[in-house]
Amino acid sequence: MAPAAIRWSMALALTLCTVSVSAQTPADPATQTPMPEASAAPAASQPVPDAIAASPPDAVIPSPSASGQTPTAGEPAATGTPAVPAGAEPAPTSAQDHAQAPAAPEEPEAKVEAADAQDANHEPEDQLVILPEIQREGPRHFLSSFKLPETLTFAGQEIPLDSWQVRERIEYEFYQFLEDEGESIILAKRTGRCFPPAEKQLSETGLPDDLKFMLLVESKCIAAAYSRARASGPWQFIGATGKRYKLKSNKWKDDRRNLEMSTEAAVKYLNHLKDLFNGDWFLAMAAYNAGEERIRKQLKAQRVDDYWKLHLVRETMRYVPRIIAAKEIYSQPEKYLGLTRQDLYVPLDTETVTVTIKEPQKHLASLAKEFGSYFLELKLLNPEIKKEYLPKGTHQLKVPRQDCPLKCFKQDKAP
């Protein structure tokens, strides 16, 4: 290589080394060239421009935090310290501060206390609020604290709880009711309205009062209940059985949804089933659920004469134990649900009136207005009406009693 080329290469290498060392060595503040006057810090009487205060983190020099450390890139500066352009001194907070001499450095403990005070005065509005722990009074109740009695009867018949499978089937339904406490409370409350008609008609025909608990299992005391098997009403009659007991159903109305009418039909049907199965109410209730012919056929095929020894479809296997469990719980709501008789819904104060419609049809809203009621109330009081109007003709309609306007859905105290 020529001497000139060698000298040129050595000079280039020396220059690169000098540049590299200069890039890694912090600049000495004493040797820095002062910034032009246009970029100097604002005067004491002038606020820091919004453009400077709002600059992104990578456009400012972070101020030292209270602990003496410098925040990393992307972190905000310490609370209360405005961002400052590179090379400029921080702006004083007031003219008085600007005139005073710099204060002596604070001790580390003083710095921490000052930082804590600043944080307390600048807490974010969306900070997490920790609610106090709820103090619950009294012991926690487990389902296991409730026990099925050692002996049970239903409609005057002893239940063979000494049989392991009978006890287990009834206990299963017993705890199923108690597990859903909210629904069980509502069911207990509904008995105040749906049981009285059943109690009256069962008593008049000499049938056991315990049969009223079938209403809870059949429909949960919901008059407009409808099943996948097309059974309708509080007693869940299918169409054929309903017609046998004069419960009419057409596009206008469904008598199976009328509590009084369907209860009258249920009492007659249960009386028939009792006679058919020689007074055995367990078999009679099973036949009410599955059909009398099916029960008679299975008794013959399995060579037994006892419901508790019959193998049936799952629904019918559960049906009678569920009614028995319902009697145990809902006849004693104060024991199992903490309710008193005053907590039950009271019967609505209504009367049945005869209305004659001369036009082709009349909307229930118009009829409701005539009797001091409203459309929703009239629909709920007459669940058998399937449409929003009644056709031409004479109809029986349940309405609020006229001496209690606008209070028939108000909860009154039980007598």
Coordinates of C-alpha atoms in Angstrom, one line a residue:
M1 CA 0.0 0.0 0.0
A2 CA 1.2 3.5 -0.8
P3 CA 2.4 5.7 2.1
A4 CA -0.3 8.3 1.3
A5 CA -3.0 5.6 1.5
I6 CA -1.6 4.3 4.8
R7 CA -1.7 7.7 6.4
W8 CA -5.2 8.3 5.2
S9 CA -6.5 5.0 6.7
M10 CA -4.9 5.7 10.1
A11 CA -6.4 9.2 10.2
L12 CA -9.9 7.7 9.4
A13 CA -9.6 5.1 12.2
L14 CA -8.5 7.7 14.7
T15 CA -11.4 9.9 13.8
L16 CA -14.0 7.1 14.3
C17 CA -12.6 6.2 17.7
T18 CA -12.8 9.7 18.8
V19 CA -16.5 10.0 17.7
S20 CA -17.4 6.7 19.5
V21 CA -15.9 7.8 22.8
S22 CA -17.6 11.2 22.6
A23 CA -21.0 9.6 22.0
Q24 CA -20.7 7.5 25.2
T25 CA -19.3 10.2 27.5
P26 CA -21.9 12.6 29.2
A27 CA -21.5 16.1 28.3
D28 CA -20.0 18.5 30.9
P29 CA -22.6 21.1 31.8
A30 CA -19.9 23.7 32.1
T31 CA -18.8 23.2 28.5
Q32 CA -22.4 23.1 27.0
T33 CA -23.3 26.0 24.7
P34 CA -26.1 28.1 26.3
M35 CA -29.5 27.7 24.7
P36 CA -30.8 30.6 22.7
E37 CA -33.0 33.1 24.6
A38 CA -36.1 31.9 22.7
S39 CA -35.8 28.4 24.4
A40 CA -35.1 29.6 27.9
A41 CA -37.5 28.9 30.8
P42 CA -40.5 31.2 31.0
A43 CA -40.5 34.1 33.3
A44 CA -42.0 33.8 36.8
S45 CA -45.2 35.6 35.8
Q46 CA -45.8 33.4 32.8
P47 CA -47.3 29.8 33.0
V48 CA -45.6 26.9 31.3
P49 CA -47.1 26.6 27.7
D50 CA -49.7 23.8 27.3
A51 CA -47.7 22.4 24.4
I52 CA -44.7 21.8 26.7
A53 CA -46.8 20.4 29.6
A54 CA -48.5 18.0 27.2
S55 CA -45.4 16.8 25.4
P56 CA -45.0 13.0 25.1
P57 CA -42.5 11.4 27.5
D58 CA -39.9 10.9 24.8
A59 CA -39.9 14.7 24.0
V60 CA -39.0 15.9 27.5
I61 CA -36.3 15.3 30.1
P62 CA -37.9 13.4 33.1
S63 CA -37.5 15.2 36.4
P64 CA -36.0 13.3 39.3
S65 CA -38.5 11.6 41.6
A66 CA -38.8 12.1 45.3
S67 CA -36.6 9.1 45.9
G68 CA -33.8 10.6 43.8
Q69 CA -34.3 8.1 41.0
T70 CA -35.1 9.1 37.4
P71 CA -38.3 7.5 35.9
T72 CA -37.7 5.2 32.9
A73 CA -39.0 6.0 29.4
G74 CA -42.7 6.1 29.2
E75 CA -43.3 6.7 32.9
P76 CA -44.8 10.1 34.1
A77 CA -42.6 12.5 36.1
A78 CA -43.2 12.9 39.8
T79 CA -46.5 14.4 40.8
G80 CA -46.5 18.3 40.7
T81 CA -43.3 18.6 38.6
P82 CA -43.9 20.1 35.2
A83 CA -42.1 18.8 32.1
V84 CA -39.2 21.1 31.1
P85 CA -37.5 21.5 27.6
A86 CA -34.0 20.1 27.2
G87 CA -31.3 22.5 28.5
A88 CA -33.8 24.8 30.3
E89 CA -34.1 25.3 34.1
P90 CA -37.4 24.4 35.8
A91 CA -39.8 27.4 36.0
P92 CA -40.4 28.7 39.5
T93 CA -43.8 28.1 40.9
S94 CA -44.2 31.7 42.0
A95 CA -42.4 35.1 42.0
Q96 CA -41.6 34.7 45.7
D97 CA -40.1 31.3 45.2
H98 CA -38.0 32.7 42.3
A99 CA -36.6 35.5 44.5
Q100 CA -35.6 33.2 47.4
A101 CA -32.3 31.4 47.6
P102 CA -32.2 27.7 46.9
A103 CA -33.2 25.7 50.0
A104 CA -30.8 23.2 51.6
P105 CA -31.3 19.6 50.4
E106 CA -33.9 17.7 52.4
E107 CA -33.1 14.6 54.4
P108 CA -34.2 11.3 52.8
E109 CA -37.0 10.9 55.4
A110 CA -38.4 14.4 54.7
K111 CA -38.4 13.6 50.9
V112 CA -40.4 10.4 51.5
E113 CA -43.0 12.3 53.7
A114 CA -43.3 15.0 51.1
A115 CA -43.9 12.5 48.3
D116 CA -46.6 10.8 50.4
A117 CA -48.3 14.1 51.1
Q118 CA -48.2 14.9 47.3
D119 CA -49.7 11.5 46.5
A120 CA -52.5 12.0 49.1
N121 CA -53.4 15.3 47.6
H122 CA -53.5 14.0 44.0
E123 CA -55.3 10.7 44.3
P124 CA -56.9 9.6 41.0
E125 CA -60.7 9.9 41.0
D126 CA -61.1 6.4 39.6
Q127 CA -59.2 4.7 42.4
L128 CA -60.4 1.3 43.6
V129 CA -62.8 1.6 46.6
I130 CA -62.5 -1.2 49.1
L131 CA -65.9 -1.8 50.7
P132 CA -66.0 -3.0 54.3
E133 CA -66.7 -6.6 55.0
I134 CA -70.3 -7.4 55.6
Q135 CA -71.0 -8.6 59.1
R136 CA -73.5 -11.5 59.0
E137 CA -75.4 -12.2 62.2
G138 CA -76.3 -15.7 63.4
P139 CA -74.9 -19.1 62.4
R140 CA -74.7 -20.3 58.9
H141 CA -77.4 -22.8 58.0
F142 CA -76.5 -25.8 56.0
L143 CA -79.1 -28.1 54.2
S144 CA -77.8 -30.9 56.4
S145 CA -79.2 -29.1 59.5
F146 CA -82.7 -30.0 58.2
K147 CA -83.7 -33.6 58.7
L148 CA -86.6 -35.6 57.3
P149 CA -88.7 -36.9 60.2
E150 CA -88.5 -40.6 61.1
T151 CA -92.2 -41.1 60.4
L152 CA -94.4 -39.5 57.8
T153 CA -98.1 -39.9 56.7
F154 CA -100.0 -38.7 53.7
A155 CA -103.8 -38.7 53.3
G156 CA -104.0 -40.9 56.4
Q157 CA -101.5 -43.5 55.0
E158 CA -98.2 -44.5 56.5
I159 CA -95.1 -44.0 54.3
P160 CA -92.6 -46.9 54.6
L161 CA -89.5 -44.8 55.4
D162 CA -87.9 -47.9 56.8
S163 CA -87.3 -49.0 53.2
W164 CA -84.0 -47.6 52.1
Q165 CA -85.1 -46.7 48.6
V166 CA -88.3 -45.0 49.8
R167 CA -86.5 -42.8 52.3
E168 CA -83.8 -41.9 49.7
R169 CA -86.4 -40.9 47.1
I170 CA -88.3 -38.7 49.5
E171 CA -85.1 -37.1 50.9
Y172 CA -84.0 -36.3 47.4
E173 CA -87.1 -34.3 46.7
F174 CA -87.0 -32.8 50.3
Y175 CA -83.5 -31.3 49.7
Q176 CA -84.3 -30.3 46.2
F177 CA -87.0 -28.0 47.5
L178 CA -84.8 -26.6 50.2
E179 CA -81.8 -26.1 48.0
D180 CA -83.7 -23.6 45.9
E181 CA -84.7 -21.4 48.8
G182 CA -85.8 -18.4 46.8
E183 CA -88.3 -20.4 44.7
S184 CA -89.5 -22.3 47.8
I185 CA -90.3 -19.0 49.6
I186 CA -92.4 -17.9 46.6
L187 CA -94.2 -21.3 46.4
A188 CA -95.0 -21.0 50.1
K189 CA -96.3 -17.5 49.6
R190 CA -98.5 -18.5 46.6
T191 CA -100.2 -21.2 48.8
G192 CA -102.1 -18.3 50.5
R193 CA -104.0 -17.7 47.2
C194 CA -104.2 -21.0 45.5
F195 CA -105.0 -23.3 48.4
P196 CA -108.3 -21.9 49.7
P197 CA -110.4 -23.0 46.7
A198 CA -108.8 -26.5 46.9
E199 CA -109.3 -26.7 50.6
K200 CA -112.9 -25.8 50.3
Q201 CA -113.8 -28.3 47.6
L202 CA -111.8 -31.2 49.1
S203 CA -113.5 -30.6 52.4
E204 CA -117.0 -30.5 50.8
T205 CA -116.4 -33.9 49.0
G206 CA -114.7 -35.6 52.0
L207 CA -111.3 -36.0 50.3
P208 CA -108.0 -35.6 52.2
D209 CA -106.8 -32.1 52.6
D210 CA -103.3 -33.3 51.8
L211 CA -104.2 -33.6 48.1
K212 CA -103.9 -29.8 47.8
F213 CA -100.1 -30.1 47.8
M214 CA -100.4 -31.7 44.3
L215 CA -100.9 -28.1 43.1
L216 CA -97.3 -27.2 43.9
V217 CA -95.9 -30.2 42.0
E218 CA -98.3 -29.9 39.1
S219 CA -98.1 -26.2 38.3
K220 CA -96.3 -24.3 41.1
C221 CA -99.7 -22.7 41.7
I222 CA -99.6 -21.0 38.3
A223 CA -103.0 -20.9 36.7
A224 CA -101.7 -20.4 33.1
A225 CA -99.1 -23.2 33.3
Y226 CA -98.7 -25.2 30.1
S227 CA -96.6 -28.3 29.7
R228 CA -94.9 -30.0 26.7
A229 CA -97.5 -32.7 27.0
R230 CA -100.1 -30.0 26.3
A231 CA -101.4 -30.2 29.8
S232 CA -102.9 -26.9 31.0
G233 CA -103.9 -25.0 34.1
P234 CA -103.1 -25.3 37.8
W235 CA -104.1 -29.0 37.9
Q236 CA -102.5 -29.8 34.5
F237 CA -105.3 -31.4 32.6
I238 CA -104.7 -32.8 29.1
G239 CA -107.4 -32.0 26.6
A240 CA -109.2 -35.4 26.7
T241 CA -109.4 -35.6 30.5
G242 CA -110.5 -31.9 30.7
K243 CA -113.4 -32.6 28.3
R244 CA -114.4 -35.6 30.4
Y245 CA -115.0 -33.2 33.3
K246 CA -116.6 -30.4 31.2
L247 CA -113.6 -28.1 30.9
K248 CA -114.0 -26.5 27.6
S249 CA -111.1 -25.2 25.5
N250 CA -111.3 -23.2 22.2
K251 CA -109.5 -20.3 20.6
W252 CA -111.2 -17.8 23.0
K253 CA -110.8 -19.4 26.4
D254 CA -109.4 -22.5 28.2
D255 CA -111.4 -23.5 31.3
R256 CA -108.5 -25.7 32.5
R257 CA -106.8 -22.4 33.5
N258 CA -109.7 -21.4 35.8
L259 CA -108.6 -22.3 39.4
E260 CA -112.2 -23.0 40.7
M261 CA -113.4 -24.9 37.7
S262 CA -110.2 -27.0 37.3
T263 CA -110.2 -27.7 41.1
E264 CA -113.8 -29.0 40.8
A265 CA -112.7 -31.3 38.0
A266 CA -109.6 -32.5 39.8
V267 CA -111.6 -33.4 42.9
K268 CA -114.0 -35.5 40.8
Y269 CA -111.1 -37.2 39.0
L270 CA -109.2 -38.0 42.2
N271 CA -112.3 -39.4 43.7
H272 CA -112.7 -41.7 40.7
L273 CA -109.0 -42.8 40.9
K274 CA -109.3 -43.5 44.7
D275 CA -112.2 -45.9 44.0
L276 CA -110.3 -47.5 41.1
F277 CA -107.3 -48.3 43.3
N278 CA -109.2 -49.4 46.4
G279 CA -108.5 -46.2 48.4
D280 CA -104.7 -46.3 47.8
W281 CA -103.8 -42.6 47.4
F282 CA -100.2 -43.3 46.3
L283 CA -101.5 -45.4 43.4
A284 CA -104.2 -42.8 42.7
M285 CA -101.7 -40.0 42.5
A286 CA -99.4 -42.0 40.3
A287 CA -102.3 -42.7 38.0
Y288 CA -103.2 -39.0 38.0
N289 CA -99.7 -38.4 36.6
A290 CA -99.1 -41.3 34.3
G291 CA -102.6 -42.4 33.4
E292 CA -104.8 -45.0 35.1
E293 CA -104.4 -47.7 32.4
R294 CA -100.6 -47.5 32.4
I295 CA -100.5 -48.0 36.2
R296 CA -102.9 -50.9 36.1
K297 CA -100.8 -52.5 33.3
Q298 CA -97.5 -52.1 35.2
L299 CA -99.0 -53.5 38.5
K300 CA -100.0 -56.6 36.6
A301 CA -96.7 -57.0 34.7
Q302 CA -94.5 -56.5 37.8
R303 CA -96.8 -58.6 40.0
V304 CA -97.0 -56.1 42.8
D305 CA -99.8 -54.1 44.4
D306 CA -97.8 -51.3 46.0
Y307 CA -96.7 -48.0 44.5
W308 CA -93.4 -48.0 46.4
K309 CA -92.4 -51.3 44.7
L310 CA -93.3 -50.3 41.2
H311 CA -90.7 -49.5 38.6
L312 CA -92.1 -46.6 36.4
V313 CA -90.8 -43.8 34.2
R314 CA -88.6 -41.4 36.1
E315 CA -91.3 -38.6 36.2
T316 CA -93.8 -40.9 37.9
M317 CA -91.2 -42.4 40.2
R318 CA -90.5 -38.8 41.5
Y319 CA -94.1 -37.6 41.4
V320 CA -95.4 -39.0 44.7
P321 CA -92.3 -38.5 46.7
R322 CA -92.2 -34.9 45.6
I323 CA -95.8 -34.3 46.8
I324 CA -95.0 -35.9 50.1
A325 CA -91.9 -33.7 50.5
A326 CA -94.0 -30.6 49.5
K327 CA -96.4 -31.4 52.3
E328 CA -93.7 -31.7 54.9
I329 CA -92.1 -28.3 53.9
Y330 CA -95.0 -26.1 52.9
S331 CA -97.3 -27.2 55.8
Q332 CA -94.6 -25.8 58.1
P333 CA -93.1 -22.8 56.3
E334 CA -92.0 -21.3 59.7
K335 CA -89.8 -24.3 60.4
Y336 CA -88.1 -24.7 57.0
L337 CA -88.4 -21.2 55.4
G338 CA -88.7 -18.8 58.2
L339 CA -92.1 -17.6 57.1
T340 CA -95.2 -17.0 59.1
R341 CA -98.8 -17.1 57.9
Q342 CA -98.8 -13.3 57.7
D343 CA -96.1 -13.6 55.0
L344 CA -98.3 -15.5 52.6
Y345 CA -100.2 -13.8 49.8
V346 CA -103.8 -13.2 50.8
P347 CA -106.7 -14.1 48.5
L348 CA -107.7 -11.3 46.1
D349 CA -110.9 -9.4 46.9
T350 CA -112.8 -10.1 43.7
E351 CA -116.3 -10.9 42.4
T352 CA -117.7 -12.6 39.3
V353 CA -119.9 -10.6 37.0
T354 CA -121.8 -11.4 33.9
V355 CA -121.1 -9.3 30.8
T356 CA -123.0 -9.3 27.6
I357 CA -121.1 -8.2 24.4
K358 CA -123.3 -7.1 21.5
E359 CA -120.6 -6.1 19.0
P360 CA -118.5 -8.8 17.2
Q361 CA -115.8 -8.5 19.9
K362 CA -114.7 -6.2 22.7
H363 CA -111.2 -5.5 24.0
L364 CA -110.5 -6.4 27.6
A365 CA -109.1 -2.9 28.1
S366 CA -112.5 -1.4 27.6
L367 CA -114.1 -3.9 29.9
A368 CA -111.5 -3.3 32.6
K369 CA -112.2 0.4 32.5
E370 CA -115.9 -0.2 33.1
F371 CA -115.0 -2.1 36.3
G372 CA -112.4 0.2 37.8
S373 CA -109.5 -2.1 36.7
Y374 CA -106.9 -2.3 33.9
F375 CA -106.0 -4.7 31.1
L376 CA -103.1 -6.5 32.9
E377 CA -105.1 -7.0 36.1
L378 CA -108.1 -8.4 34.2
K379 CA -105.8 -10.8 32.3
L380 CA -104.3 -12.1 35.5
L381 CA -107.6 -12.5 37.2
N382 CA -109.0 -14.4 34.2
P383 CA -106.2 -16.5 32.9
E384 CA -108.7 -18.7 31.0
I385 CA -109.2 -15.9 28.5
K386 CA -106.6 -16.6 25.7
K387 CA -107.2 -13.5 23.6
E388 CA -107.0 -9.8 24.3
Y389 CA -110.8 -9.5 23.7
L390 CA -114.0 -11.4 24.1
P391 CA -116.4 -12.3 21.3
K392 CA -120.1 -11.5 21.0
G393 CA -122.2 -13.3 23.6
T394 CA -122.5 -13.6 27.4
H395 CA -119.4 -14.2 29.6
Q396 CA -118.5 -14.7 33.2
L397 CA -115.7 -12.3 34.2
K398 CA -113.8 -12.0 37.5
V399 CA -113.2 -8.4 38.4
P400 CA -112.0 -6.4 41.5
R401 CA -114.8 -6.0 44.0
Q402 CA -116.3 -2.6 43.5
D403 CA -115.9 -1.5 47.1
C404 CA -112.1 -1.9 46.8
P405 CA -111.1 0.1 43.7
L406 CA -107.4 0.0 42.7
K407 CA -106.3 -2.1 45.7
C408 CA -107.0 -5.7 44.7
F409 CA -103.3 -6.3 43.9
K410 CA -102.2 -4.5 47.1
Q411 CA -100.8 -6.8 49.8
D412 CA -103.2 -6.7 52.7
K413 CA -102.7 -8.2 56.1
A414 CA -104.0 -11.7 56.6
P415 CA -107.0 -11.7 59.1

